PDB file of C-alpha atoms in Angstrom:
ATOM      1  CA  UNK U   1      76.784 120.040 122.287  1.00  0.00           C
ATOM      2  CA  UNK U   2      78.875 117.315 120.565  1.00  0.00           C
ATOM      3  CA  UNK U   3      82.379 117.795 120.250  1.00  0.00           C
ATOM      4  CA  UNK U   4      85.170 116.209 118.664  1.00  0.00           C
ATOM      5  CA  UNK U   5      87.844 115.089 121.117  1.00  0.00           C
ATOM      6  CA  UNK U   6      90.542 113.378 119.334  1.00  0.00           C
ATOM      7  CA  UNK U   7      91.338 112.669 115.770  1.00  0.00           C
ATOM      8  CA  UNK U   8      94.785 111.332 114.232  1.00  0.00           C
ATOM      9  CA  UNK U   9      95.900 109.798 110.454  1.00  0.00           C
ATOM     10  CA  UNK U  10      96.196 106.446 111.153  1.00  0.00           C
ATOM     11  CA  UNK U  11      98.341 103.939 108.724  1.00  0.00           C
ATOM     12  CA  UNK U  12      95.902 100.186 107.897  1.00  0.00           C
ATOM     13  CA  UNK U  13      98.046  98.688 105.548  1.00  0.00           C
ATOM     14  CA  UNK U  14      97.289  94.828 105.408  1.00  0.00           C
ATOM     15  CA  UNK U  15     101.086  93.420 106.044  1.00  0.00           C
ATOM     16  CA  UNK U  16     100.427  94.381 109.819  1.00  0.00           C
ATOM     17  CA  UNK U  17      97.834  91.792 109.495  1.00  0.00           C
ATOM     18  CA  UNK U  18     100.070  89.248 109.188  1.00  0.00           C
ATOM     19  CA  UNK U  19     101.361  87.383 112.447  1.00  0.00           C
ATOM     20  CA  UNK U  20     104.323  89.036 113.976  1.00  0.00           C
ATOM     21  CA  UNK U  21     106.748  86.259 112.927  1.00  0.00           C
ATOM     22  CA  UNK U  22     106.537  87.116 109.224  1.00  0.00           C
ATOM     23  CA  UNK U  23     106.954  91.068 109.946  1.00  0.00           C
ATOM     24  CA  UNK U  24     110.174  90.913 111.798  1.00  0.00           C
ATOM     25  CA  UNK U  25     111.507  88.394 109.076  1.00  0.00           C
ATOM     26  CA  UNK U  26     110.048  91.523 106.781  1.00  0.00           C
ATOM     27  CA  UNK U  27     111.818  93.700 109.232  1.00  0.00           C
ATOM     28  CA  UNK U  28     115.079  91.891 109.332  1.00  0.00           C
ATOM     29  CA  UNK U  29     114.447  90.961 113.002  1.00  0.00           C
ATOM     30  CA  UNK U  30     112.332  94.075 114.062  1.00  0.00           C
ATOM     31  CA  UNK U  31     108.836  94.191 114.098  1.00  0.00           C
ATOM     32  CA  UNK U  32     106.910  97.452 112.273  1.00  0.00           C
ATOM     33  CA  UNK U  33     107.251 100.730 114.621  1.00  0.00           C
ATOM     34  CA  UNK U  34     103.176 101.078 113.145  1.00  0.00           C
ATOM     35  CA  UNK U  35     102.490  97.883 115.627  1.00  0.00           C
ATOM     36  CA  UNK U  36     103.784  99.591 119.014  1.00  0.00           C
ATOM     37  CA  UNK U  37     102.322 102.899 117.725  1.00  0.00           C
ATOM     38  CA  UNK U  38      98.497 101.177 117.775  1.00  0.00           C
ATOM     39  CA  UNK U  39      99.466 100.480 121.315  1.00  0.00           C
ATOM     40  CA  UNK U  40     100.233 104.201 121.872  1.00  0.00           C
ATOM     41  CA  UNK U  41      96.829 105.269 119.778  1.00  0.00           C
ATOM     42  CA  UNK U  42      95.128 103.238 122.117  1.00  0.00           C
ATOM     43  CA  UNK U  43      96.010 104.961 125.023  1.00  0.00           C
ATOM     44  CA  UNK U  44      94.964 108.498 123.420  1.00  0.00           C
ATOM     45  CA  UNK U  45      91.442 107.528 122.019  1.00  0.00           C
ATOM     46  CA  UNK U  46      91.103 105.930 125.940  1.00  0.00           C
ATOM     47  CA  UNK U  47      91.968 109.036 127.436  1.00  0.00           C
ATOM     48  CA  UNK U  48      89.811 111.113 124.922  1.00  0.00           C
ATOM     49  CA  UNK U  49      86.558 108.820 126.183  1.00  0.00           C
ATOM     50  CA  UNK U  50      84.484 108.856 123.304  1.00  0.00           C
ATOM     51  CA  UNK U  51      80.806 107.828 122.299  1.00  0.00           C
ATOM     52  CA  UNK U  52      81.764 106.779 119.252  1.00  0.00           C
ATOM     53  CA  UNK U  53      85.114 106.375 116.587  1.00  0.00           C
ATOM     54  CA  UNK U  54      84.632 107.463 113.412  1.00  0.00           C
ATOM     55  CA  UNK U  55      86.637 105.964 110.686  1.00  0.00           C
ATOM     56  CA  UNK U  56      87.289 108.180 107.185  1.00  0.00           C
ATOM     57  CA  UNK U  57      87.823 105.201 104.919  1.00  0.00           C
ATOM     58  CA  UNK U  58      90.052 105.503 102.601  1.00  0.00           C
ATOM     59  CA  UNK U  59      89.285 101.988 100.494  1.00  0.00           C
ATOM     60  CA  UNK U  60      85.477 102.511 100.620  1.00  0.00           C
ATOM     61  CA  UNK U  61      85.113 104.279  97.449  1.00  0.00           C
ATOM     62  CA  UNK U  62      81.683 105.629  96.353  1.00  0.00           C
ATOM     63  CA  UNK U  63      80.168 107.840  93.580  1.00  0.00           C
ATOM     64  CA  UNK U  64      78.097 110.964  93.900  1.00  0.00           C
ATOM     65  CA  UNK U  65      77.546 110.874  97.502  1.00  0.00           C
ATOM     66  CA  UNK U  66      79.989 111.126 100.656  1.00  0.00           C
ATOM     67  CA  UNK U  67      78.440 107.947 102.759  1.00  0.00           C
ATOM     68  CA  UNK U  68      78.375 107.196 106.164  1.00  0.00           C
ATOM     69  CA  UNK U  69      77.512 103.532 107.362  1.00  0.00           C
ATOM     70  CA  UNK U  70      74.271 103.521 109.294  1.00  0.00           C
ATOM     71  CA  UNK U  71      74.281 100.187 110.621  1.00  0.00           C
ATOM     72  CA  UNK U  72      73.590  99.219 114.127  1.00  0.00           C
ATOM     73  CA  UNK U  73      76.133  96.350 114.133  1.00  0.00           C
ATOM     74  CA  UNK U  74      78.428  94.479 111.636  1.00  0.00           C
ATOM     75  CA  UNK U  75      79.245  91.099 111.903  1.00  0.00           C
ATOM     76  CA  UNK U  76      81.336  88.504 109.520  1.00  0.00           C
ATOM     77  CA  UNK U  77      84.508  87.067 108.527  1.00  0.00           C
ATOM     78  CA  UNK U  78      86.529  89.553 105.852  1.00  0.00           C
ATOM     79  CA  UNK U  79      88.592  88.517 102.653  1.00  0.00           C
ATOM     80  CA  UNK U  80      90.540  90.901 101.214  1.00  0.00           C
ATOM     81  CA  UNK U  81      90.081  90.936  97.111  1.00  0.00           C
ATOM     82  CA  UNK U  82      93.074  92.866  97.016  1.00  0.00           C
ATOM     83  CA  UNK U  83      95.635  90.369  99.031  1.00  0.00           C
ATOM     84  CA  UNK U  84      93.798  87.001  99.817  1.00  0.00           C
ATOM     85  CA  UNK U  85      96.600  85.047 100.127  1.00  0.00           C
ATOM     86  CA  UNK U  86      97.202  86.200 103.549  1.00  0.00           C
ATOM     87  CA  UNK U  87      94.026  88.758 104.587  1.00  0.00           C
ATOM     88  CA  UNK U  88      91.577  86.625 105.026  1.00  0.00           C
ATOM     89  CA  UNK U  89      89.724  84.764 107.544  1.00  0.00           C
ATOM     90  CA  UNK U  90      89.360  87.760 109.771  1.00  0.00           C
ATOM     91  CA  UNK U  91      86.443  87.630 111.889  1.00  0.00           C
ATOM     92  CA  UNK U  92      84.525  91.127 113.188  1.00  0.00           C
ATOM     93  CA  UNK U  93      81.992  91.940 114.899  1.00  0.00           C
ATOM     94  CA  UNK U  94      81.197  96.017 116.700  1.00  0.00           C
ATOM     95  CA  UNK U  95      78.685  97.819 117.179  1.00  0.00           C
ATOM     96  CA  UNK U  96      77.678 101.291 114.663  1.00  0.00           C
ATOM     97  CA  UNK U  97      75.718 104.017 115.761  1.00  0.00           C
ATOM     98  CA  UNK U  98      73.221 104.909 113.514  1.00  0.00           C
ATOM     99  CA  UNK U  99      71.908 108.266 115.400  1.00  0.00           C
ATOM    100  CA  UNK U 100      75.378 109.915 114.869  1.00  0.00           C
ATOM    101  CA  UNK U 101      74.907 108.757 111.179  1.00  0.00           C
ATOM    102  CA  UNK U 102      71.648 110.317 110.831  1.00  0.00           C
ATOM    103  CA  UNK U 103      72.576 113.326 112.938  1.00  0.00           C
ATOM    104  CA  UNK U 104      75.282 113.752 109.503  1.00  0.00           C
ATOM    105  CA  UNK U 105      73.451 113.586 106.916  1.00  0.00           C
ATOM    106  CA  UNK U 106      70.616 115.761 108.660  1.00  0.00           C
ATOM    107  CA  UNK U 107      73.313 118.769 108.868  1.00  0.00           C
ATOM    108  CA  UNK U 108      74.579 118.133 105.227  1.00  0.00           C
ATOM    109  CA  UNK U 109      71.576 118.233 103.884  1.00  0.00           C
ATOM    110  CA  UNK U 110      70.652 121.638 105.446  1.00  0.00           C
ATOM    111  CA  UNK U 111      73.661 122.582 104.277  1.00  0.00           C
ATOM    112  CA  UNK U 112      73.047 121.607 100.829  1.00  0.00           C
ATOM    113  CA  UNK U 113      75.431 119.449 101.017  1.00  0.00           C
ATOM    114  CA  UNK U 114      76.507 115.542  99.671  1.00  0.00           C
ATOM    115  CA  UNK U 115      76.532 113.309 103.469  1.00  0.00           C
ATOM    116  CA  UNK U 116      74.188 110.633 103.129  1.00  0.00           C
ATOM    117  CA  UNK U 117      73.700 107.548 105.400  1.00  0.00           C
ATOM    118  CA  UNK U 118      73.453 103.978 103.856  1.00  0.00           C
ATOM    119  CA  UNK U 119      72.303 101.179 105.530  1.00  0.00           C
ATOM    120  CA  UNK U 120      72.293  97.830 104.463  1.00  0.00           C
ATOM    121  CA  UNK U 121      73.279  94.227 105.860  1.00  0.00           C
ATOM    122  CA  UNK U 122      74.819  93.183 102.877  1.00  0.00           C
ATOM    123  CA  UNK U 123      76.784  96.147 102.402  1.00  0.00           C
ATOM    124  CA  UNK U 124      80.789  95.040 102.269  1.00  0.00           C
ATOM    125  CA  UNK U 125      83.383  95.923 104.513  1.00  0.00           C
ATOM    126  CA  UNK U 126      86.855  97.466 103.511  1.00  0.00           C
ATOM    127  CA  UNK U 127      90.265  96.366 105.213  1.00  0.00           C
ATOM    128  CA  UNK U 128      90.829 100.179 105.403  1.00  0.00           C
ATOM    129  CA  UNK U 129      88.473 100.242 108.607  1.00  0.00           C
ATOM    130  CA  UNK U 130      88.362  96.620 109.718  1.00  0.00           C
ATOM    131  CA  UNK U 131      92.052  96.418 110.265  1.00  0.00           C
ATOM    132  CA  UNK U 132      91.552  99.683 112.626  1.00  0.00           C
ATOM    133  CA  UNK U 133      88.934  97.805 114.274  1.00  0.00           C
ATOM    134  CA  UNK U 134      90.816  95.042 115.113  1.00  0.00           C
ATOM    135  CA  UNK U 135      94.663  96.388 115.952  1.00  0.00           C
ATOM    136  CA  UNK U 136      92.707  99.530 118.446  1.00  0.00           C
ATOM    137  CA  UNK U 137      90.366  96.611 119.531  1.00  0.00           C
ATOM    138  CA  UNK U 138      87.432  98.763 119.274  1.00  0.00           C
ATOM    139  CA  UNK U 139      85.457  95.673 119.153  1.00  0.00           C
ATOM    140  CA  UNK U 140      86.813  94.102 122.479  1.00  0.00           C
ATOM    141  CA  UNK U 141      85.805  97.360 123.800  1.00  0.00           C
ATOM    142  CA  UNK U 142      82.665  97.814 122.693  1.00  0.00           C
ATOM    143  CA  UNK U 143      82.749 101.352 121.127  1.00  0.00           C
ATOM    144  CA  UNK U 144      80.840 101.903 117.927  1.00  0.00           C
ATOM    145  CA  UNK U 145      82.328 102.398 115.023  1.00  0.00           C
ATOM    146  CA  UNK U 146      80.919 104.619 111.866  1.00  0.00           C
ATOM    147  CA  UNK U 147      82.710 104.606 108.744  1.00  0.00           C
ATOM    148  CA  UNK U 148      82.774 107.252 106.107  1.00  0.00           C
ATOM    149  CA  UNK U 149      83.247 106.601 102.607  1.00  0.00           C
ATOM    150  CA  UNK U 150      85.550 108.641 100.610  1.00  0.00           C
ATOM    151  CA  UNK U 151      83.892 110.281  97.220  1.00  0.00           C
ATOM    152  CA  UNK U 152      85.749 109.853  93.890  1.00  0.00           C
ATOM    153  CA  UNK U 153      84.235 112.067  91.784  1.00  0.00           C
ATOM    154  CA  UNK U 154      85.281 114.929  94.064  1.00  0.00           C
ATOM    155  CA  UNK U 155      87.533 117.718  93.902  1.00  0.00           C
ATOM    156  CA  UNK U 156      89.667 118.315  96.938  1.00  0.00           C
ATOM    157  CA  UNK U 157      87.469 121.241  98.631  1.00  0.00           C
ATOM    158  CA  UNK U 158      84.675 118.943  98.420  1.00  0.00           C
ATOM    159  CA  UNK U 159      86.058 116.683 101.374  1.00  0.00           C
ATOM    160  CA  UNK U 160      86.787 119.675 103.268  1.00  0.00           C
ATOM    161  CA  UNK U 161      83.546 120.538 102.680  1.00  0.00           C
ATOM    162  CA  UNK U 162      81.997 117.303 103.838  1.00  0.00           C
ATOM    163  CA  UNK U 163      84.053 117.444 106.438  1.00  0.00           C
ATOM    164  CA  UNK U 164      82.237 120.605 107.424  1.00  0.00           C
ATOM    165  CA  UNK U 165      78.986 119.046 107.274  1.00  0.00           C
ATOM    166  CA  UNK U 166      80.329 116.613 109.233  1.00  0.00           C
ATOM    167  CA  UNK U 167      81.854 118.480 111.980  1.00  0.00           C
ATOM    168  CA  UNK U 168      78.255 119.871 112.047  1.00  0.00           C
ATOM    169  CA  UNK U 169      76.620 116.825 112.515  1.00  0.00           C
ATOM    170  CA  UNK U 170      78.790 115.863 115.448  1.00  0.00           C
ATOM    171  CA  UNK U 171      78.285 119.379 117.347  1.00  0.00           C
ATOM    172  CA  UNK U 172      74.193 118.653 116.852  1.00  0.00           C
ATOM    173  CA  UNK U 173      74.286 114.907 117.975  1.00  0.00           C
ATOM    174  CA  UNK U 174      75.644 115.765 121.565  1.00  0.00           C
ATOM    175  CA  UNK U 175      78.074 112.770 121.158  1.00  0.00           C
ATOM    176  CA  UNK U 176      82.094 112.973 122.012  1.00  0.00           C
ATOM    177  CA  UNK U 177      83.770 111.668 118.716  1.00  0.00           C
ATOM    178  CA  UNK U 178      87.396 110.361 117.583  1.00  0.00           C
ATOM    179  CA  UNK U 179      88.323 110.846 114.081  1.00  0.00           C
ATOM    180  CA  UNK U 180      90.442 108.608 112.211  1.00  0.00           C
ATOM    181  CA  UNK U 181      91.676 108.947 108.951  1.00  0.00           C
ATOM    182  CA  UNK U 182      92.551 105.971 107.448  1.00  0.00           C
ATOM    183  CA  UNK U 183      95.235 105.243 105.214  1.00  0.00           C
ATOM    184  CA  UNK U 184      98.910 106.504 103.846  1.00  0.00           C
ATOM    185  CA  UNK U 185     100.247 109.965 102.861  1.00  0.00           C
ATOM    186  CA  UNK U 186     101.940 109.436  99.242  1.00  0.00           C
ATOM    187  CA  UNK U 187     100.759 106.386  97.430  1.00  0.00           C
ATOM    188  CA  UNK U 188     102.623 104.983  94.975  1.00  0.00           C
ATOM    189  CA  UNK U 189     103.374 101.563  94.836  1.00  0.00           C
ATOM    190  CA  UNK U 190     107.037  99.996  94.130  1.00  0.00           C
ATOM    191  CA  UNK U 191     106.534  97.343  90.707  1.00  0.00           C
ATOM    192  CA  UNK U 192     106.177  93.411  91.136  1.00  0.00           C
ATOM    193  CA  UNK U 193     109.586  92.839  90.952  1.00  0.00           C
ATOM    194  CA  UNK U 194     111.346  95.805  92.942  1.00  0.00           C
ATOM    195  CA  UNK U 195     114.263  95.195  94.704  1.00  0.00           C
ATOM    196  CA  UNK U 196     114.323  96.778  97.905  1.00  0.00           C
ATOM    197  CA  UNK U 197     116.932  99.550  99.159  1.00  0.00           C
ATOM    198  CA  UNK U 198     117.384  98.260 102.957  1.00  0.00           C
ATOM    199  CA  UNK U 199     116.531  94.846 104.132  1.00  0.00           C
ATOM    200  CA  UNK U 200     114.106  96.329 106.642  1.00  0.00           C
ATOM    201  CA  UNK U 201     111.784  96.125 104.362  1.00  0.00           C
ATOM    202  CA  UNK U 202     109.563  98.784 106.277  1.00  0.00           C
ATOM    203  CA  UNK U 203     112.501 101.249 106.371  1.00  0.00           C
ATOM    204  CA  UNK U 204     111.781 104.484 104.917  1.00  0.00           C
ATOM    205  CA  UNK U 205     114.633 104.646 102.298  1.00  0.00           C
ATOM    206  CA  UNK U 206     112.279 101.536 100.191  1.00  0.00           C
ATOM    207  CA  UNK U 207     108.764 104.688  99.801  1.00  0.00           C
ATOM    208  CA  UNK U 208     108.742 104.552  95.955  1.00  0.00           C
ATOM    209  CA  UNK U 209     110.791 107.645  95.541  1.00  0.00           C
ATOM    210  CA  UNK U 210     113.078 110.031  97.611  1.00  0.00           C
ATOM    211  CA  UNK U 211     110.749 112.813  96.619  1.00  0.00           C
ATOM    212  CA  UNK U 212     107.915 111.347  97.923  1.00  0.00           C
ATOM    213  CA  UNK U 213     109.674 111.099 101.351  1.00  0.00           C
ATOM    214  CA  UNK U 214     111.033 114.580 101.363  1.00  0.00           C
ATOM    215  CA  UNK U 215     107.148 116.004 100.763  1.00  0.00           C
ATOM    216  CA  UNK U 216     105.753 112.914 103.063  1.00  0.00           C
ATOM    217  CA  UNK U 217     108.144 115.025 105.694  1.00  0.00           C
ATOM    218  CA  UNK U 218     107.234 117.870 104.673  1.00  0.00           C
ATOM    219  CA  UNK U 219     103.750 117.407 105.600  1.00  0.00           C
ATOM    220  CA  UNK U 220     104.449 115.844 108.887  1.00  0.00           C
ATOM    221  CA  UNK U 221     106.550 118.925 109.708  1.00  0.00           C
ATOM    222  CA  UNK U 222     103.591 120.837 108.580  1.00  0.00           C
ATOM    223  CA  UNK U 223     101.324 118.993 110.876  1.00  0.00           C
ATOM    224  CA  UNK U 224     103.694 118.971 113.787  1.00  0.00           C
ATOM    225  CA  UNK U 225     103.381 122.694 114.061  1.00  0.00           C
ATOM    226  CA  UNK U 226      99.317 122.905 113.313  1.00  0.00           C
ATOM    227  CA  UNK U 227      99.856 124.046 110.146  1.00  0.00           C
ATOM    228  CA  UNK U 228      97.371 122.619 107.810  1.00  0.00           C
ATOM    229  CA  UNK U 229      96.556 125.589 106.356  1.00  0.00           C
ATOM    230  CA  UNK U 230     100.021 125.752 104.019  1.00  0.00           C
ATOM    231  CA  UNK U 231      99.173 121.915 103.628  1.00  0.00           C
ATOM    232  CA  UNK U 232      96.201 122.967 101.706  1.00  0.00           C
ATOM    233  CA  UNK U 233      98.188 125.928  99.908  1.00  0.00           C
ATOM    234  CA  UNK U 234     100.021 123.340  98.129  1.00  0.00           C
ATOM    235  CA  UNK U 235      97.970 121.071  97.744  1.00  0.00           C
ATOM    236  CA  UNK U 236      97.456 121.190  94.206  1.00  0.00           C
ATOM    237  CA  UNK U 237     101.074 121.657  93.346  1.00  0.00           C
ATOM    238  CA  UNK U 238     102.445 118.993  95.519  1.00  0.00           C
ATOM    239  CA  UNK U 239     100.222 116.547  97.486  1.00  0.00           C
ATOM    240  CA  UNK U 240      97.619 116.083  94.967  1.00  0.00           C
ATOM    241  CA  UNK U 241     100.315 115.130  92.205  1.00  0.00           C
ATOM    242  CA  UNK U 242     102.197 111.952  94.224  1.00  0.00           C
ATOM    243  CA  UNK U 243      99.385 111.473  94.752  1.00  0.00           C
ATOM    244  CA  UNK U 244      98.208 110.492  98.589  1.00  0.00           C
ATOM    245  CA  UNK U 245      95.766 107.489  98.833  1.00  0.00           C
ATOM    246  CA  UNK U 246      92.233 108.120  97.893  1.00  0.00           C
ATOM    247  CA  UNK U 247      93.642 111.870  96.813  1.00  0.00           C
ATOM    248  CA  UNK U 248      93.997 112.635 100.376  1.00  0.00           C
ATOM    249  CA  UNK U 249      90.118 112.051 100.637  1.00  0.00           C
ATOM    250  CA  UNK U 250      90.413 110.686 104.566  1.00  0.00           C
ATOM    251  CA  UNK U 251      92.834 113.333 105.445  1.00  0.00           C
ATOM    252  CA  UNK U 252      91.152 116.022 104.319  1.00  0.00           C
ATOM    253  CA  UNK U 253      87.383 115.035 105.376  1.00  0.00           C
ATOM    254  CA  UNK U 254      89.110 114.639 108.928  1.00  0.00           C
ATOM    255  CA  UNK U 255      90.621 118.208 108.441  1.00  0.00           C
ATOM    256  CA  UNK U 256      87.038 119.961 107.666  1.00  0.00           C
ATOM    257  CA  UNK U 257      85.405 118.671 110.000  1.00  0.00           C
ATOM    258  CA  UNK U 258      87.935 120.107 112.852  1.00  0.00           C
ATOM    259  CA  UNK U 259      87.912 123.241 111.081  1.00  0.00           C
ATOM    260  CA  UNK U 260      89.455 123.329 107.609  1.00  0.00           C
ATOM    261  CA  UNK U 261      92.172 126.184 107.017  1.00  0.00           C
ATOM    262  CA  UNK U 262      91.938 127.556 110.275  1.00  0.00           C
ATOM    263  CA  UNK U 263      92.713 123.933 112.385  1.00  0.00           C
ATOM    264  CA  UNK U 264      95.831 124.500 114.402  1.00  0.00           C
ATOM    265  CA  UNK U 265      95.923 121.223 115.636  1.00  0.00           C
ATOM    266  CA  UNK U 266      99.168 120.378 116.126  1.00  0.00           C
ATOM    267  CA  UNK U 267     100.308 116.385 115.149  1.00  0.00           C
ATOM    268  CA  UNK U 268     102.207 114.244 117.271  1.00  0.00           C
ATOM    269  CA  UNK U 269     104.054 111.095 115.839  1.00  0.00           C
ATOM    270  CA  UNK U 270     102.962 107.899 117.406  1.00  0.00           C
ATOM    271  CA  UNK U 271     105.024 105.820 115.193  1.00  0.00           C
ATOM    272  CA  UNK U 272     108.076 105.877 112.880  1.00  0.00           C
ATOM    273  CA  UNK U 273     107.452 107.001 109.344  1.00  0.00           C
ATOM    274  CA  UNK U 274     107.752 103.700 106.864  1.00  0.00           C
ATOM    275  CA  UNK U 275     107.201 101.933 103.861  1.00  0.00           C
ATOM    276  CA  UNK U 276     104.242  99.718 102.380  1.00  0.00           C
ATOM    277  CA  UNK U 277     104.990  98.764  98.958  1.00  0.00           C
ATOM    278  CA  UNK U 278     106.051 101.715  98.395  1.00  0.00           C
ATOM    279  CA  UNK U 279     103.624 104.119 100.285  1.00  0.00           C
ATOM    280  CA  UNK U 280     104.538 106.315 102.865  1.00  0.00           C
ATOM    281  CA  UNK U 281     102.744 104.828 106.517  1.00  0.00           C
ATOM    282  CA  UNK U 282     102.559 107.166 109.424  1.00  0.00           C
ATOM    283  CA  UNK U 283     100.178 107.389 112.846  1.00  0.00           C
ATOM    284  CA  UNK U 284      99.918 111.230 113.721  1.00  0.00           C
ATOM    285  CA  UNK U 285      97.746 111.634 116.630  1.00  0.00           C
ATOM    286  CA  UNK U 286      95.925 115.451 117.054  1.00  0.00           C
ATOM    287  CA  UNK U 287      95.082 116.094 120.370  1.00  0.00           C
ATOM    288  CA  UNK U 288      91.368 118.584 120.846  1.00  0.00           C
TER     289      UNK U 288
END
């Protein structure tokens, strides 16, 4: 039976792309805590051993279906649309693994569910998984990658429930699998022309708002003691209104598949908790 060993929220942002020069003049002469914590990410999804990572997407938005990239390898050279100036030029190449893809949607659709499997060699790639791809150096090691799109026209229990589907799909493929959900916790950006509280510009005090870092802390207090459960209670109230990027979409997909409401799977911090234009960044790695 397949099983999940590993999975952990994992930030992408694309100023870690740039060379390390620029962030510690970004960091006033310290380089982002998010770097060394890749290093520390690494070691975990090493230990764990799996077949294959799988990467919840947060950028790769879709409509009407959850999809999963089929592919048996991706090649090319990204550009970011979003920040050219600096992301591009980025050359990739790893493998997929389109059995494990295949194994998902064949669950989800027994399940009446919305998992389907695209693949196409024209498709576009999101900096939301090839950034991961590069900083874990999944590609240097050879370990295929399948991404996950996240659904807009969703409401939140729908990514728990393709999660479900998911973690389905993984227990019927026979295949040991990392999860990684890609992207931030709250999501709101600072304006063009904000000045920034601290001159490290990562530092926590410049998130867009001191109440999104008191419920950003809230959660990772939550998580720290496996309890996603009162995550979900609120999420309606609270983490669905700062919002989270992509609603939470990676997050949550991640969370159904180990389980939903009843996942006691406690977090552990693997980096400092910091800013990205005003989003709150974070690696929290849950062990099996």
């Amino acid at each position: 039976m397949g099983q999940i060993v590993g999975s952990a929220i994992v930030s992408h942002h694309p100023g870690l792309m740039q060379c390390e020069e620029f962030r510690r003049l970004q960091g006033a002469g310290e380089d982002s805590d998010l770097i060394a914590g890749y290093a520390r990410l690494r070691e975990r999804i090493a230990a764990a051993k799996p077949d294959v990572v799988m990467i919840f997407d947060s950028h790769w938005f879709t409509t009407g279906y959850h999809l999963v990239d089929g592919g048996a390898r991706y090649s090319g050279t990204y550009i970011s649309d979003e920040m050219p100036w600096y992301l591009h030029g980025v050359p990739f190449t790893y493998r997929g693994h389109p059995r494990l893809a295949r194994a998902l949607e064949t669950a989800s659709r027994a399940r009446q569910g919305y998992v389907r499997v695209i693949d196409h060699p024209d498709l576009g790639r999101h900096y939301a998984t090839v950034n991961l791809v590069k900083h874990l150096r999944l590609e240097l090691d050879d370990t295929p990658v399948v991404t996950v799109s996240s659904c807009q026209n969703c409401r939140w229990e729908q990514f728990l429930q393709s999660g479900e589907d998911i973690g389905e799909g993984i227990r019927a493929s026979g295949l040991r699998v990392v999860l990684l959900a890609s992207g931030a916790l709250s999501h709101k950006f600072n304006g063009i022309d904000w000045k920034p509280n601290h001159p490290r510009i990562f530092h926590e005090s410049n998130v867009s708002s001191p109440e999104n870092i008191e419920s950003d802390k809230g959660a990772i207090a939550l998580m720290a003691e496996g309890r996603h459960d009162l995550i979900l209670e609120r999420w309606d109230a609270e983490y669905r209104r700062k919002p989270w990027e992509a609603f939470g979409a990676h997050y949550l997909q991640m969370l159904g598949a180990m389980g939903g409401a009843d996942c006691r799977a406690k977090g552990e911090s693997l980096s400092a908790y910091e800013n990205a234009r005003g989003t709150g960044n974070i690696h929290i790695w849950f062990s099996a």
